[in-house]
Short mmCIF file of C-alpha atoms in Angstrom, two decimals:
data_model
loop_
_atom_site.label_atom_id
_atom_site.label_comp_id
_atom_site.label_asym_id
_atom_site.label_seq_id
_atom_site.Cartn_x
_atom_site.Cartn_y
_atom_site.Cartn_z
CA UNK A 1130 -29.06 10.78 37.57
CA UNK A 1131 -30.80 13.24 39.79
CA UNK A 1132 -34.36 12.44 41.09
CA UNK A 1133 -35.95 14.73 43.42
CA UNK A 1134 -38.96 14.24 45.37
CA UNK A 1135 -41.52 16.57 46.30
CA UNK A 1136 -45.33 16.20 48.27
CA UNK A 1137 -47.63 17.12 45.13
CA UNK A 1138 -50.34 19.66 47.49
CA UNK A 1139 -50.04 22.12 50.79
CA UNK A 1140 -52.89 23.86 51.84
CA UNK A 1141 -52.42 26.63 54.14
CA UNK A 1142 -54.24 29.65 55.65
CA UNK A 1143 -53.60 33.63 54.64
CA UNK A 1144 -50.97 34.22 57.42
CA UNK A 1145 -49.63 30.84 58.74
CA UNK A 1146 -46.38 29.52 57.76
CA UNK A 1147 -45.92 27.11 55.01
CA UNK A 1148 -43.48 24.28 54.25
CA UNK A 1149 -42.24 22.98 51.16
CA UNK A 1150 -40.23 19.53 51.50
CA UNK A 1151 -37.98 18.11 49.02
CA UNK A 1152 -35.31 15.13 49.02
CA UNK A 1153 -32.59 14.54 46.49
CA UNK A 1154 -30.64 12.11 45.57
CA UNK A 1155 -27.15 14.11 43.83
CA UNK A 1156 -25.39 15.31 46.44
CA UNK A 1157 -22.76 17.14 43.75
CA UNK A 1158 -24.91 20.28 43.79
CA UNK A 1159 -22.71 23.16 44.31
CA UNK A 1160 -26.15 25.12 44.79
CA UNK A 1161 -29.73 23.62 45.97
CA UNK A 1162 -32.70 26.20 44.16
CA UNK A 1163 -36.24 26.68 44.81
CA UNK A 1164 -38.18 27.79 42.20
CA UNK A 1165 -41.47 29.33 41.67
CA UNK A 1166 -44.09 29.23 39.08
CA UNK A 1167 -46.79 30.82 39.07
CA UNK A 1168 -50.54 29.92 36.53
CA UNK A 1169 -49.32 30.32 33.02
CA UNK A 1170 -45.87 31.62 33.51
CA UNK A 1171 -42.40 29.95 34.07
CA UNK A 1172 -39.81 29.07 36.49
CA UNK A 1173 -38.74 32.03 38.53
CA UNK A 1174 -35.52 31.49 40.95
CA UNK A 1175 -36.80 32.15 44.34
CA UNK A 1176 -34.03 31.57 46.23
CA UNK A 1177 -31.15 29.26 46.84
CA UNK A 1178 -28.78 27.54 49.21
CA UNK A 1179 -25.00 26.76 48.68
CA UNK A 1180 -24.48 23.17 49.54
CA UNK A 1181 -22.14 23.64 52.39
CA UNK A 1182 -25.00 25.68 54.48
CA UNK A 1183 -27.47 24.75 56.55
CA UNK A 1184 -29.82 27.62 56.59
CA UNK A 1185 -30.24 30.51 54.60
CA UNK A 1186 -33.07 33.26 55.46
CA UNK A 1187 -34.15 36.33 52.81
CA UNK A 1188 -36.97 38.14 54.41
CA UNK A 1189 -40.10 35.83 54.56
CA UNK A 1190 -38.45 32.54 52.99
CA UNK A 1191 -36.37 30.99 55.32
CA UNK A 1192 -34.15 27.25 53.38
CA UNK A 1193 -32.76 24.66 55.12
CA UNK A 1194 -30.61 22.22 53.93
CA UNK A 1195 -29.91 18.60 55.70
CA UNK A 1196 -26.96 17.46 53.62
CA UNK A 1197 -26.70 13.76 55.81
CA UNK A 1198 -30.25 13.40 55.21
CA UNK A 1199 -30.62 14.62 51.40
CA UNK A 1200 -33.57 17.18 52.45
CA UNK A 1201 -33.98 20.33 51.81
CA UNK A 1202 -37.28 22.62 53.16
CA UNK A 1203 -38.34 25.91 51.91
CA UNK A 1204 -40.49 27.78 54.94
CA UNK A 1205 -42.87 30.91 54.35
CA UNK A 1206 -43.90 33.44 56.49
CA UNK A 1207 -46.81 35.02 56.73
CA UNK A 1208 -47.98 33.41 53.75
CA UNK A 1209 -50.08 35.89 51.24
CA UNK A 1210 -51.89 34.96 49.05
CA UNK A 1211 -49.54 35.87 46.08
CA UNK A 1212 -47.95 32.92 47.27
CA UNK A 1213 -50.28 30.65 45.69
CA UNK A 1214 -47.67 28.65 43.07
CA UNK A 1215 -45.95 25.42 42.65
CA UNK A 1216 -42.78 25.56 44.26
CA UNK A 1217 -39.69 23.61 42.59
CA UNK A 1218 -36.71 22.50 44.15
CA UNK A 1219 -34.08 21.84 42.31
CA UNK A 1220 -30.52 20.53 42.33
CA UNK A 1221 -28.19 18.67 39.87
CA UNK A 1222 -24.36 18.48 38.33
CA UNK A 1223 -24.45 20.05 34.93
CA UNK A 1224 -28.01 20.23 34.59
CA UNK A 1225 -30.70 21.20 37.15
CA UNK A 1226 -33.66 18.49 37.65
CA UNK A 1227 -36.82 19.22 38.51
CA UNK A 1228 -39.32 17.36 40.20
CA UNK A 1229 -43.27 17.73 39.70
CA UNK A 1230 -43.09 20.64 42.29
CA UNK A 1231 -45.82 21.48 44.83
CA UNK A 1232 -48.90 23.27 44.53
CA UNK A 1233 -49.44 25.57 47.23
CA UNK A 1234 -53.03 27.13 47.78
CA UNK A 1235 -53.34 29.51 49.66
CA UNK A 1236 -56.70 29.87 51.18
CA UNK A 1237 -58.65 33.26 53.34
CA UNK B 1472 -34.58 43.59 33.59
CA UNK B 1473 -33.05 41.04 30.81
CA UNK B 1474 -35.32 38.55 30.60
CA UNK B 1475 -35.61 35.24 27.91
CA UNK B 1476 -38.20 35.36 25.74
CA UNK B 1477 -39.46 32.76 23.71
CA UNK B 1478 -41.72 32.63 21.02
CA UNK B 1479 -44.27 31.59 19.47
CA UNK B 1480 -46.28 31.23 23.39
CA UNK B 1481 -48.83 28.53 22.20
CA UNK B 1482 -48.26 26.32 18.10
CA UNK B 1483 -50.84 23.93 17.71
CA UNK B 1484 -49.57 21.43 15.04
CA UNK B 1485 -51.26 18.29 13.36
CA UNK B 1486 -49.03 14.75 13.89
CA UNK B 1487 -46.04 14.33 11.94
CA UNK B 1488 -45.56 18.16 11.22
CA UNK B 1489 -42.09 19.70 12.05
CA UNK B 1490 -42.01 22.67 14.69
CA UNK B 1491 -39.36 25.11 15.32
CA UNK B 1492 -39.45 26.78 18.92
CA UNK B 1493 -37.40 29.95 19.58
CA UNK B 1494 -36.00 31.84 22.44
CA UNK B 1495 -34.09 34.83 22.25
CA UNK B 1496 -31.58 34.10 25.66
CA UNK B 1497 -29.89 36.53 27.77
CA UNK B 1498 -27.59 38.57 25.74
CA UNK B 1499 -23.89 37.60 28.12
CA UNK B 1500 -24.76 34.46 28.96
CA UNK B 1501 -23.30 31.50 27.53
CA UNK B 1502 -25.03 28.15 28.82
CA UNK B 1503 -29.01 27.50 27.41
CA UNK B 1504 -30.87 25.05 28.04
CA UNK B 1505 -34.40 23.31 26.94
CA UNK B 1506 -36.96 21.69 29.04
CA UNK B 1507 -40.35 20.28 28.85
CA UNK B 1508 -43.30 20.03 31.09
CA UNK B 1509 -45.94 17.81 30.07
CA UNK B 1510 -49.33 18.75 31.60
CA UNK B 1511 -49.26 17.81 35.64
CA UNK B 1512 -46.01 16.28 35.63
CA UNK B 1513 -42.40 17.29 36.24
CA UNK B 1514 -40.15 19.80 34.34
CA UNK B 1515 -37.68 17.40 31.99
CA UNK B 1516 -33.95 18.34 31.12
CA UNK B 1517 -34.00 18.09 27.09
CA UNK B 1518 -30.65 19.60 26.38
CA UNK B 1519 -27.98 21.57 27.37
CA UNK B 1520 -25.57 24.11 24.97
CA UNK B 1521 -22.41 25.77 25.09
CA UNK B 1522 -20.12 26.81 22.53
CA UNK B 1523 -22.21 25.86 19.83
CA UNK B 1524 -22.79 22.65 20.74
CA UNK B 1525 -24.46 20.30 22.99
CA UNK B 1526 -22.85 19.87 25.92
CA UNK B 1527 -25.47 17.25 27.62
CA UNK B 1528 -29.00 15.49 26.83
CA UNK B 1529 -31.26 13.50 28.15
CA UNK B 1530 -32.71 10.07 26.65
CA UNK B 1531 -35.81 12.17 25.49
CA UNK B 1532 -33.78 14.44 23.25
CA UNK B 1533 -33.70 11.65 20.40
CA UNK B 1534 -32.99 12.05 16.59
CA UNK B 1535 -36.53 13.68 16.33
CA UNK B 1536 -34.51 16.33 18.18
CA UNK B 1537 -32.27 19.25 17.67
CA UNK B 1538 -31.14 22.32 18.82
CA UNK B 1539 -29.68 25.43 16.86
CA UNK B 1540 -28.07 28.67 17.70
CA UNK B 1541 -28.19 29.92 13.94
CA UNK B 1542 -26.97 33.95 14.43
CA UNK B 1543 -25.77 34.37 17.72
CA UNK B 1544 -28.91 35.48 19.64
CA UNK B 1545 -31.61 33.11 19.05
CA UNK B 1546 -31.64 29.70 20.60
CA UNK B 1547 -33.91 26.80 18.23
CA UNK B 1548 -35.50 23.60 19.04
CA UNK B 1549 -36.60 21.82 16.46
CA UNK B 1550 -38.63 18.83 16.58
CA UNK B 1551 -38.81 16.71 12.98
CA UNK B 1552 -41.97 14.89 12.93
CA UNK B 1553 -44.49 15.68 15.97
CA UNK B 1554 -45.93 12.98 18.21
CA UNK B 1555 -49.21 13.11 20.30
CA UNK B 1556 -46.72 12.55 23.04
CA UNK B 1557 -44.48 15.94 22.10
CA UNK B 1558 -47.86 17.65 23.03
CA UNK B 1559 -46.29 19.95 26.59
CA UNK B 1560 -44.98 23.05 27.36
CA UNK B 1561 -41.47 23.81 26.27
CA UNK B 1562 -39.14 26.27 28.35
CA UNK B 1563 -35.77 27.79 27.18
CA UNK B 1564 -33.10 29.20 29.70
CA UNK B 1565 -30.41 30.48 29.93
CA UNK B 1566 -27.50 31.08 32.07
CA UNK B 1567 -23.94 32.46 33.21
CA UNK B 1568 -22.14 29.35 34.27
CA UNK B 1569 -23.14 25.77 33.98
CA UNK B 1570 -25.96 23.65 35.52
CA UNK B 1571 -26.08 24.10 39.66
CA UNK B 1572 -23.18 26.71 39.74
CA UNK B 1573 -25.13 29.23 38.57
CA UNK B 1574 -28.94 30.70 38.58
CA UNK B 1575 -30.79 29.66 35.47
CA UNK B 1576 -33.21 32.30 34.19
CA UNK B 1577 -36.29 30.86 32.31
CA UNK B 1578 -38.69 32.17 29.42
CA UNK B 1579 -42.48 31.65 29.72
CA UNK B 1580 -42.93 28.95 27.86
CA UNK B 1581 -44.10 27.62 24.67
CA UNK B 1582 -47.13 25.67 25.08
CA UNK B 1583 -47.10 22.33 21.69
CA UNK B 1584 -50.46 21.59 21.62
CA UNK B 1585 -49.68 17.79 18.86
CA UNK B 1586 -53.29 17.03 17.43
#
């Protein structure tokens, strides 16, 4: 089955750009997600990528998607602190899998 | 905004007790799902529906396990006898079309809190 693969932590500064990483390993995904979810709420679709792309941009979230290489990065903007979540990404055949996400703090 | 709501947000149950979790899905949508998240670790597949059945489930979703769509809007997961282990939070979701084809919309959550 799927496994994805995510760094667990990013730290990053009010106003720098941030990176998310992820790797894969089902390359049947028609669409690659990234999710967000914030303290004490659920998954909220943030954006998403079909497979055949390599980069998609909507306003301060900018995906790209290396298909050879399995990876897939999610880049922020200006990051705000509203930004602060965990960030899922997510692919899959008939079911979407999830890895452990990663925590981003944002910091002033 | 339709939205999936799930209730109740936070059971606390002793061991061995049966729980039913609910979610109310997106009214036109015809794919739901359950997952889990145990505390600081990933978000689990649990099961998959469509047409009044289950269409796919993981090796977690054992015979303690099963799903119900009993009147046509709400969405049940029932577990039979709680375990320590079933102690996570549990999100329903919902969606158009299946799996990656199509953007799955997510309640908040029901936290199982197995003492």
């Amino acid at each position: 089955g799927e496994d994805v693969e995510q760094s667990l932590f990013l730290s990053v500064r009010e106003g720098d750009s941030s990176v998310i990483n992820c790797t894969y390993t089902d390359s049947s995904s028609t669409y690659l997600y990234w999710y967000k979810q914030e303290p004490g709420a659920g998954l909220q679709l943030l954006t998403y990528i079909f497979s055949n792309m390599d980069m998609k941009q909507d306003q301060r979230l900018t995906v790209l998607l290396n298909k050879k290489d399995k990876h897939l990065s999610l880049r922020i903007a200006d990051t705000q602190t509203g930004d602060s979540a965990i960030y899922f990404c997510t692919g899959g055949g008939n079911k979407l899998t999830f890895g452990t996400g990663t925590q981003l703090k944002v910091e002033l | 905004e339709p939205e999936v709501t799930q209730t109740p947000s936070h059971q606390v149950t002793q061991m061995g007790q049966e729980v039913i979790l609910r979610c109310v899905p997106i009214s036109n949508h015809l794919y739901f799902y359950w997952y889990r998240q145990i505390l600081g670790q990933k978000v689990e597949f649990l099961v998959s529906f469509y047409n009044n059945e289950i269409s796919e489930k993981s090796e977690i979703f054992d015979d303690q396990f099963s799903v119900e769509r009993p009147d046509g809007s709400n969405f049940t997961l029932k577990i039979r006898s709680t375990k320590l282990e079933d102690s996570a939070m549990y999100f329903c979701a919902s969606s158009v079309r299946q799996g990656s084809t199509g953007e799955l919309f997510f309640g908040e959550g029901s936290r199982l809190t197995v003492l």
